[in-house]
Short mmCIF file of C-alpha atoms in Angstrom, two decimals:
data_model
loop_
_atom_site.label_atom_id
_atom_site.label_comp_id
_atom_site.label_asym_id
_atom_site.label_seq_id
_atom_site.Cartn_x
_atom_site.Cartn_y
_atom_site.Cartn_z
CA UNK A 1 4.35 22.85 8.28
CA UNK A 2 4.59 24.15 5.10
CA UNK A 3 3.72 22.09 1.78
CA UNK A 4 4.35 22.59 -1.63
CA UNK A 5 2.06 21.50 -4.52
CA UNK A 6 2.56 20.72 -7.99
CA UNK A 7 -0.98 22.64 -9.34
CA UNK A 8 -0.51 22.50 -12.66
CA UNK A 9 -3.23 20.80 -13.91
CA UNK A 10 -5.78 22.77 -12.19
CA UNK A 11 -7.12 24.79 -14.93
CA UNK A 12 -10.13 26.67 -15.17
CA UNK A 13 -12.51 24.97 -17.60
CA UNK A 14 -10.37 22.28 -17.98
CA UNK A 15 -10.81 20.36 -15.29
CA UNK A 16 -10.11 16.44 -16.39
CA UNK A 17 -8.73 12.93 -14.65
CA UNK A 18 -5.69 14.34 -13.32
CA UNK A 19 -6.60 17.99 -12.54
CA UNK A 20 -10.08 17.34 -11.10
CA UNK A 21 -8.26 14.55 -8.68
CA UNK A 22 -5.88 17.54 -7.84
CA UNK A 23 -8.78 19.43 -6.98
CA UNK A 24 -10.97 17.39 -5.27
CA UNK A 25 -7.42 16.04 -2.76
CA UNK A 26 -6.16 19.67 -2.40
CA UNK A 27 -9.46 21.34 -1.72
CA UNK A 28 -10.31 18.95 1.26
CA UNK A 29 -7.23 18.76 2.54
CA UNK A 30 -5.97 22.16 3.41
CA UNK A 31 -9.55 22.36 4.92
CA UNK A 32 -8.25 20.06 6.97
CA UNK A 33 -5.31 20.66 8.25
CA UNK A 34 -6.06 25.12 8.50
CA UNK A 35 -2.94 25.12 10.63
CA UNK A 36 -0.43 24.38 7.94
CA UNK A 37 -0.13 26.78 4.83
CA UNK A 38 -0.09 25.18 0.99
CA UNK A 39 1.66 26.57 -1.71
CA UNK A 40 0.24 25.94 -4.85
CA UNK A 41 2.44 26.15 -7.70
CA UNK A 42 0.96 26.82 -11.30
CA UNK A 43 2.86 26.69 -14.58
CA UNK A 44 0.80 30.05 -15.54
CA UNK A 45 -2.57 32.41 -14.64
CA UNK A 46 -4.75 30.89 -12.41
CA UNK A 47 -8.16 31.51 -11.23
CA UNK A 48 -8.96 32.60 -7.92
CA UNK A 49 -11.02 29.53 -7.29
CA UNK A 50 -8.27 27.62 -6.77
CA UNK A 51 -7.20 29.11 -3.50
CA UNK A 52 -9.45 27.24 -1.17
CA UNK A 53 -9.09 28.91 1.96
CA UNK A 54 -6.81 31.33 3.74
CA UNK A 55 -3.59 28.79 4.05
CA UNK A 56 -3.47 28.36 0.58
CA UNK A 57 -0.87 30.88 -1.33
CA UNK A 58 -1.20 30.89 -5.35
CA UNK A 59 2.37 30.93 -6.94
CA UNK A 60 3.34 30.74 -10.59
CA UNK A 61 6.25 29.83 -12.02
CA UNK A 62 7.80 29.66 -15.44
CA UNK A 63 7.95 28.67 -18.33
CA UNK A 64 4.73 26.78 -18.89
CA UNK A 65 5.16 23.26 -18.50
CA UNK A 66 3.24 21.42 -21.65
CA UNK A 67 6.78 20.01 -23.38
CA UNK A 68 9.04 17.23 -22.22
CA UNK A 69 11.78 20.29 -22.28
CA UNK A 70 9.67 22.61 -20.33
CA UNK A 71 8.77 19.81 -17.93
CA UNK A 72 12.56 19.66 -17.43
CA UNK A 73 13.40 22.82 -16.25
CA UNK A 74 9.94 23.45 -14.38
CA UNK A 75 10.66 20.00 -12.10
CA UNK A 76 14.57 20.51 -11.50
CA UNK A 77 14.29 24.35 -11.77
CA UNK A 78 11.72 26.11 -11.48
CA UNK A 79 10.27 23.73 -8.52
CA UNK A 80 13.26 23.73 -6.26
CA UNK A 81 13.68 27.41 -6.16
CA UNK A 82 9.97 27.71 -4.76
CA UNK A 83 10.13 25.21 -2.39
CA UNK A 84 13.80 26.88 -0.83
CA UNK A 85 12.23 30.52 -1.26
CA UNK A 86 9.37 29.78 0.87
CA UNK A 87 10.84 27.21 3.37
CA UNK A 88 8.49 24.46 2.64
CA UNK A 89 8.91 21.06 4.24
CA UNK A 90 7.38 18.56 1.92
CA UNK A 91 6.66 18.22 -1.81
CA UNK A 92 3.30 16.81 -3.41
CA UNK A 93 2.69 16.01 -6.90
CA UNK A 94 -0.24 14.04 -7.81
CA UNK A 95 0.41 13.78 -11.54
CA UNK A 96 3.11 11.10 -11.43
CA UNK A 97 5.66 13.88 -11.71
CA UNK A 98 8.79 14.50 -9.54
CA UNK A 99 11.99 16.49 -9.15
CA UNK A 100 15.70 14.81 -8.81
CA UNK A 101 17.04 17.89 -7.21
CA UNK A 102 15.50 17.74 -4.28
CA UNK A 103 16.46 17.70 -0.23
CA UNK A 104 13.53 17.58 1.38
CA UNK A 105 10.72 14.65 1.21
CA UNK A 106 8.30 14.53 -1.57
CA UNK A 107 5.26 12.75 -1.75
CA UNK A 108 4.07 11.66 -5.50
CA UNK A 109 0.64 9.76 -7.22
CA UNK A 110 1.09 8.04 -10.04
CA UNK A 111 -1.98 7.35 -12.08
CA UNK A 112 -0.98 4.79 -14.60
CA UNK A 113 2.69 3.12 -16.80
CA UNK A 114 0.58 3.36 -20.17
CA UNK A 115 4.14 4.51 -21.50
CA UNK A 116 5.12 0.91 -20.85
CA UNK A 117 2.51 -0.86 -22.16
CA UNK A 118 1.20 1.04 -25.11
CA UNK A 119 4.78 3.36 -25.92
CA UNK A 120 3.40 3.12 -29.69
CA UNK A 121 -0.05 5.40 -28.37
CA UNK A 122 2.00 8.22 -26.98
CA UNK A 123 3.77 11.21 -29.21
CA UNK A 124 7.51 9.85 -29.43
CA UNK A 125 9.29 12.53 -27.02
CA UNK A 126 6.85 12.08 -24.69
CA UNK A 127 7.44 8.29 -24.27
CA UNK A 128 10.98 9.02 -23.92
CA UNK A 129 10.85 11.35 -21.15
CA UNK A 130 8.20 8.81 -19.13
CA UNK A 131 10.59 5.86 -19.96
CA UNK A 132 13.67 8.02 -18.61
CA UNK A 133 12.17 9.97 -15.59
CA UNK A 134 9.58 8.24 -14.21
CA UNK A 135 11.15 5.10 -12.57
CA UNK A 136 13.62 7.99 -11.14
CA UNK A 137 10.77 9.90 -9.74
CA UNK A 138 9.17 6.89 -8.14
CA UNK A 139 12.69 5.50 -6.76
CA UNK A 140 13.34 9.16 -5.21
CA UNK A 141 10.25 9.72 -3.88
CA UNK A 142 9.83 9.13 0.40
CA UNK A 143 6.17 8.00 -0.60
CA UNK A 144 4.20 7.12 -3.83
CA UNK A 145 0.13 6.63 -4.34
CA UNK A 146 -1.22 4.47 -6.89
CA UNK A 147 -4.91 4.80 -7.83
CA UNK A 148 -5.39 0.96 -8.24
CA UNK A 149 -4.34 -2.00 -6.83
CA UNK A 150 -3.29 -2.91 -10.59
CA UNK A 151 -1.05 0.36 -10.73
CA UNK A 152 0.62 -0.69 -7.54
CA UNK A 153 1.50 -4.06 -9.00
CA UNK A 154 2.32 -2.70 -12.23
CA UNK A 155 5.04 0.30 -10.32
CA UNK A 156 6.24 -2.85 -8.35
CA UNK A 157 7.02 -5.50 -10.71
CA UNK A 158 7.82 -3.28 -13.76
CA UNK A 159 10.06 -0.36 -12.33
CA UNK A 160 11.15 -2.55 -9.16
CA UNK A 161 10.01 0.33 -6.55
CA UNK A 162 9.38 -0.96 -3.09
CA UNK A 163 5.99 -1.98 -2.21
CA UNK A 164 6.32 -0.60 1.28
CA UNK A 165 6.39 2.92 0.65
CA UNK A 166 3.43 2.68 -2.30
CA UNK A 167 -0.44 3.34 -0.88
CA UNK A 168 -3.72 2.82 -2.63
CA UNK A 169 -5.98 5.85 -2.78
CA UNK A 170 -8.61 5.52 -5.18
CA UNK A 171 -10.63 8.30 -7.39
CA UNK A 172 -14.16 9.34 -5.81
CA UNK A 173 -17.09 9.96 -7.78
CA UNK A 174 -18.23 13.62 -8.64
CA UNK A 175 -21.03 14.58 -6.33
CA UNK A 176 -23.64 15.20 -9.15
CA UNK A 177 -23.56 11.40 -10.48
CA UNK A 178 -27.01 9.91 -9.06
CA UNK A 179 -29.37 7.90 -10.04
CA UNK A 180 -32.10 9.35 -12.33
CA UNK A 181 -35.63 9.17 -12.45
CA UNK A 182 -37.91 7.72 -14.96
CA UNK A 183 -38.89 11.38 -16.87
CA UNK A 184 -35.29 12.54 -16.28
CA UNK A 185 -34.07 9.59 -18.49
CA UNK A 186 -36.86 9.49 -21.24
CA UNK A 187 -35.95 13.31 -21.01
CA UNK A 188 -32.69 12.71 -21.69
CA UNK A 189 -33.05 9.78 -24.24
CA UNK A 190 -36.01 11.70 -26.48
CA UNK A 191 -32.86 14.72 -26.90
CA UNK A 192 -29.78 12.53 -27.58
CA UNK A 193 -31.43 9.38 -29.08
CA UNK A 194 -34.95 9.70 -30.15
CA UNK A 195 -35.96 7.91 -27.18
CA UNK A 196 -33.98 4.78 -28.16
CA UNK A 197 -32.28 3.08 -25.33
CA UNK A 198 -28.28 3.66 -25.59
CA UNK A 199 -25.18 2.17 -24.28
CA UNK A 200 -22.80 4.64 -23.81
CA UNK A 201 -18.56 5.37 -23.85
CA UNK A 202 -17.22 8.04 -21.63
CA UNK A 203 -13.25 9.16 -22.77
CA UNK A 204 -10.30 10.57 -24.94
CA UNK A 205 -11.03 9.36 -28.40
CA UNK A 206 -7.72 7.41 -28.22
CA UNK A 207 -6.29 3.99 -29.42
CA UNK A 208 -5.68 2.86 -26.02
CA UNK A 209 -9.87 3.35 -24.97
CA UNK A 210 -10.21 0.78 -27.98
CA UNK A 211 -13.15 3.17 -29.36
CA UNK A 212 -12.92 1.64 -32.85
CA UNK A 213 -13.25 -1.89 -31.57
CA UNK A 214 -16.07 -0.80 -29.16
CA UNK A 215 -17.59 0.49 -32.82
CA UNK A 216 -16.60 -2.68 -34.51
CA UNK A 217 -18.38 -4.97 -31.55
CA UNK A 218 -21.76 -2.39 -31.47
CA UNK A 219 -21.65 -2.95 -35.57
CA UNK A 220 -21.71 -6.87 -34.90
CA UNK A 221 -24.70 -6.72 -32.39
CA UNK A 222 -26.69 -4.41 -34.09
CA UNK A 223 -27.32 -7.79 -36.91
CA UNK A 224 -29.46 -8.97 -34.05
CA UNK A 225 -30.61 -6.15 -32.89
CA UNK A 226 -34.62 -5.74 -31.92
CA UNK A 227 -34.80 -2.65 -29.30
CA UNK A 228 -33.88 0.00 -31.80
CA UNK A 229 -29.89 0.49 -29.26
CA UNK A 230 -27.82 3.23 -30.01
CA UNK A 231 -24.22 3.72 -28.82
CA UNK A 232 -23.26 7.10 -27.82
CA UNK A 233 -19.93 7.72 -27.63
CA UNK A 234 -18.63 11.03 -25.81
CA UNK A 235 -15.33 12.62 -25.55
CA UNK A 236 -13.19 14.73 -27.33
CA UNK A 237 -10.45 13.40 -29.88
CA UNK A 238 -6.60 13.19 -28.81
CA UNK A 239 -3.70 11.28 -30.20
CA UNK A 240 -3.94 9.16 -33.26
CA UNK A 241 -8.04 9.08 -33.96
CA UNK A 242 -7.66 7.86 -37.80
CA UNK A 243 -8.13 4.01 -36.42
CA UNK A 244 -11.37 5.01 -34.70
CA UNK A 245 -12.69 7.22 -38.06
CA UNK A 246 -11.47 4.40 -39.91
CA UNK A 247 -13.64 2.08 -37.66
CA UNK A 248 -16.65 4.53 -38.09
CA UNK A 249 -17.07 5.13 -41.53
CA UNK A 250 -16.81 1.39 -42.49
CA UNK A 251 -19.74 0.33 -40.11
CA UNK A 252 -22.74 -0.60 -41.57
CA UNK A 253 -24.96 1.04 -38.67
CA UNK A 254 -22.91 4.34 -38.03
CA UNK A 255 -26.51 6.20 -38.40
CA UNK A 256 -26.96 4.70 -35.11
CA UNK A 257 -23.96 5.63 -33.85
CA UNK A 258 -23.96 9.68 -31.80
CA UNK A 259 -20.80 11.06 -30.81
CA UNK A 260 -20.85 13.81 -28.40
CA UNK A 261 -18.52 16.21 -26.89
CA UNK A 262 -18.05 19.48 -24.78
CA UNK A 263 -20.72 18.29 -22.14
CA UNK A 264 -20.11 20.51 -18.75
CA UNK A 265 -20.09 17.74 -15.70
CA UNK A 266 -23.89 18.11 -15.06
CA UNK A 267 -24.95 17.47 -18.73
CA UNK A 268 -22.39 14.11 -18.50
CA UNK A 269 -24.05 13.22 -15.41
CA UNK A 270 -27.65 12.89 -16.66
CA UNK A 271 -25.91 10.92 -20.06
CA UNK A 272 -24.59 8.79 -17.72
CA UNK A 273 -27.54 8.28 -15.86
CA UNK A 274 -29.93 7.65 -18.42
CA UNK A 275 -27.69 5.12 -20.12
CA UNK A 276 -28.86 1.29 -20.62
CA UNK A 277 -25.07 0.45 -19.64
CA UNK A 278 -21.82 1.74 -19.70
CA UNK A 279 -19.05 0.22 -21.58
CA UNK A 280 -15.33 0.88 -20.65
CA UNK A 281 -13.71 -1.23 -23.55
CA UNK A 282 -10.22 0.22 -22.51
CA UNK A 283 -6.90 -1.81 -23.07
CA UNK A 284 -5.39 -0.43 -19.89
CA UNK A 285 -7.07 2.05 -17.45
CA UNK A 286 -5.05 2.94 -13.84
CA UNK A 287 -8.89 3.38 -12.48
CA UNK A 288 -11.41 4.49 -14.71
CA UNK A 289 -13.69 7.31 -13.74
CA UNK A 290 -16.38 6.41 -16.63
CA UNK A 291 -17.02 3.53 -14.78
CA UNK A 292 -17.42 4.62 -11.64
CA UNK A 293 -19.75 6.95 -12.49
CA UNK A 294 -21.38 4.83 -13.82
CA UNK A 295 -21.76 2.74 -10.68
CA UNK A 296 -22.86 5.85 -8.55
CA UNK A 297 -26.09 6.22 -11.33
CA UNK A 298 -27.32 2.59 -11.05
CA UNK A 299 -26.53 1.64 -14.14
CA UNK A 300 -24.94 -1.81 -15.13
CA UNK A 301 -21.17 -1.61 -16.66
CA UNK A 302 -19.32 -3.92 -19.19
CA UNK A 303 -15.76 -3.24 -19.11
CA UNK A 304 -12.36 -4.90 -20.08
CA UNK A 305 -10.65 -7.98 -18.13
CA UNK A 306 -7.59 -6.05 -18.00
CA UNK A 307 -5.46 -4.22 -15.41
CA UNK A 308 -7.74 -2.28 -12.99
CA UNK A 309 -11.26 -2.33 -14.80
CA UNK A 310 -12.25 -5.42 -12.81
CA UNK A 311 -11.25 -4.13 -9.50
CA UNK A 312 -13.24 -1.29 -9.87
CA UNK A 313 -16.52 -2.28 -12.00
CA UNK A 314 -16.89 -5.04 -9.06
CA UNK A 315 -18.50 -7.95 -9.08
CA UNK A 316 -21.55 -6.49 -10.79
CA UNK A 317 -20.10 -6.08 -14.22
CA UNK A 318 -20.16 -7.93 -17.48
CA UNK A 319 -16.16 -8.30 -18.39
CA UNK A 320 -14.75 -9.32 -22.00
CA UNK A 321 -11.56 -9.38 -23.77
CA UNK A 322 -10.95 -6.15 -25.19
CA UNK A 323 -8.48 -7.28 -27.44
CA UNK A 324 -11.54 -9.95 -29.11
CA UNK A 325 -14.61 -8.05 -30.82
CA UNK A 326 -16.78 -11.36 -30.79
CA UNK A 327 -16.47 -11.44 -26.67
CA UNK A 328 -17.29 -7.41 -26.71
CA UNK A 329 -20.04 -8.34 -28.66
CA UNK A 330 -21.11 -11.10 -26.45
CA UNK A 331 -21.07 -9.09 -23.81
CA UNK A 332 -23.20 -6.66 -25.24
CA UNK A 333 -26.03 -9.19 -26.26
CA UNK A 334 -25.69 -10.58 -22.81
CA UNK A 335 -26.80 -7.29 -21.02
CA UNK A 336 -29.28 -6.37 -23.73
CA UNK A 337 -30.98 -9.60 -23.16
CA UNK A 338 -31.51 -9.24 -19.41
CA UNK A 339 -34.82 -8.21 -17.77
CA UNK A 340 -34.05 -7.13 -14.42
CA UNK A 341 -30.79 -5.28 -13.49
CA UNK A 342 -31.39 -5.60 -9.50
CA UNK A 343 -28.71 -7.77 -8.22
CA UNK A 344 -26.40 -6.25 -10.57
CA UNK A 345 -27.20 -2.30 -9.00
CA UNK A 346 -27.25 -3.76 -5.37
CA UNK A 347 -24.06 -5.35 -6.14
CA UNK A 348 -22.86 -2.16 -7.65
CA UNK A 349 -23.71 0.35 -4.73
CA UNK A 350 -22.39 -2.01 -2.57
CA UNK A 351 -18.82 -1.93 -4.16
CA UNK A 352 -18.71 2.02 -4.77
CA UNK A 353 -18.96 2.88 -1.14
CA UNK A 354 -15.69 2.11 -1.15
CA UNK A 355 -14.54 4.94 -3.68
CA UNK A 356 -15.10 8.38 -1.76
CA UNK A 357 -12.54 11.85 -2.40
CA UNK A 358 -12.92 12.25 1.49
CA UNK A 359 -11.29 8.79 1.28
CA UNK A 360 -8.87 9.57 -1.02
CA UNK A 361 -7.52 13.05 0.51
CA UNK A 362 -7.55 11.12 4.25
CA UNK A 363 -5.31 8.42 2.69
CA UNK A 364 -2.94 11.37 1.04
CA UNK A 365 -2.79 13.56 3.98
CA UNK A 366 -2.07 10.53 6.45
CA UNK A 367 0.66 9.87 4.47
CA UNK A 368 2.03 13.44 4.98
CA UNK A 369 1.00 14.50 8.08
CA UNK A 370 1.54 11.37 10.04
#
């Protein structure tokens, strides 16, 4: 069999939610299956790196799709010529993505409908060309993977698709999030935050990861504060950030606050694992890697009520409205004021052994293959 991919989020250096899930599914499963060849389809150069093994063939194809236009003609162009020049069989795109001109079956994941729920967080041609094209994708497509058991719902009961032909596969965890020792951590803490203890925020400095309330809540606590916490908040900024500078320069304790960015996977790994707890304050999330990170370092998470953050925090987490600053805050005080996290880690590594990419590719290449 042959199988063509949709790689266009696997870019060197730039690995991030959708293109490292590319990776980690495509990697293991034409590793798998050696006897059927991949084509990988990029929307320009690609590194080497990217061909896994032998059956994997490296193919780019123009233009470069980063515009709703260029999307366009790369999906009902550009994509359909590929797959009829080199004969292929099936057609998998993993970031929600599709093509309406196609004959044979294709096989799509869809990560999240934030377009739906949030259109006023997304640039305004952008919105129009989810709203437009992705219910058609979904309603095309032979089969569809969610990430979450919300996102199934969600493609179910908003766009109408039928629940039979949708599959859960969940993210894994990168392998390098473990749990740290004691010098590791005060290592870590005495570099980023004098040695203060530190809840942290892992994600696109964006409306929708309710950063400025998160700041707003941390502001609040800090009144009653006795421990010296810090919040460190890491990512890089995206789409409409003025709310979350806004929320930053008015708070009274922004000395405590450290934002950090550009931190390679290992350096993220040991600020996750020297964290006092991770807080996901999110209005929607389809999974929320953050947090399961989190999870795989042994340390406690607060997250939102909504969509899928309680299905995958577990029943170790600390929830809140993310939509009320006083219950963020509450939340907050609540962990800060325990003594002894053990039920909540046992509770934790219990519920991530269910989150696994050999998990995830199995699920995606059953789907295909059988």
């Amino acid at each position: 069999m042959k199988i063509g991919v949709n790689a266009r989020f696997l870019i060197e250096g730039r690995l991030e939610g959708i293109g490292w899930f590319c990776h980690e599914v495509i990697s293991r499963m034409v590793r798998q299956y050696p006897q059927h060849e991949f084509y990988l389809f990029f929307d320009r150069p690609f590194s080497q790196k990217f061909i896994f093994s032998n059956n994997v063939h490296g193919v780019v194809l123009n233009p470069p799709a980063r515009h709703p236009v260029l999307w366009y003609w790369w999906f009902e162009r550009s994509i359909p010529a590929a797959l009829k020049k080199f004969k292929c069989d099936v057609f998998l795109s993993m970031d929600g993505f599709g093509s309406l001109s196609l004959e044979i079956p294709q096989h799509i994941v869809i990560h999240d409908l934030a377009y739906l729920h949030f259109p006023q967080h997304i640039k305004w041609l952008h919105e129009k060309y989810y709203r437009y094209f992705i219910p058609k994708f979904l309603h095309k497509a032979d089969f569809i993977y969610t990430i979450s058991k919300a996102t199934k719902e969600d493609v179910v009961n908003n766009l109408k698709v039928d629940s039979e032909k949708i599959e859960i596969c969940y993210n894994g965890c990168k392998e390098m999030f473990v749990p740290l020792s004691k010098e590791e951590i005060s290592e870590v803490r005495n570099k980023y935050t004098n040695s203060c203890p530190y809840f942290l925020f892992v994600g696109a400095l964006h409306p929708r990861k309710n950063v400025h309330g998160l700041i707003k809540a941390f502001d609040e606590f800090k009144k009653t504060d006795l421990q010296n916490f810090k919040l460190v908040i890491v990512g890089r900024k995206a789409w409409l950030t003025g709310i979350i500078e806004e929320a930053y320069q008015s708070a009274i304790y922004k000395g405590h606050i450290i934002f950090l960015e550009d931190l390679d996977n290992a350096q993220l790994a040991k600020v996750t694992g020297s964290a006092f707890a991770a807080i996901s304050p999110s209005f929607l999330e389809g999974f929320g890697v953050p947090v399961l990170e989190a999870l795989y370092c042994d340390v406690p998470v607060l997250c939102s009520n909504t969509f899928s953050l309680p299905e995958i925090s577990g029943p170790g987490a600390i929830l809140f409205d993310p939509q009320n600053i006083q219950s963020i805050t509450d939340a907050i005080k609540k962990i800060s004021s325990e003594n002894n996290f053990t039920s909540r880690i046992e509770l934790g590594r219990i519920h991530r052994a269910q989150f696994t990419w050999d998990k995830t590719a199995q699920i995606i290449c059953n789907g295909i293959f059988t």
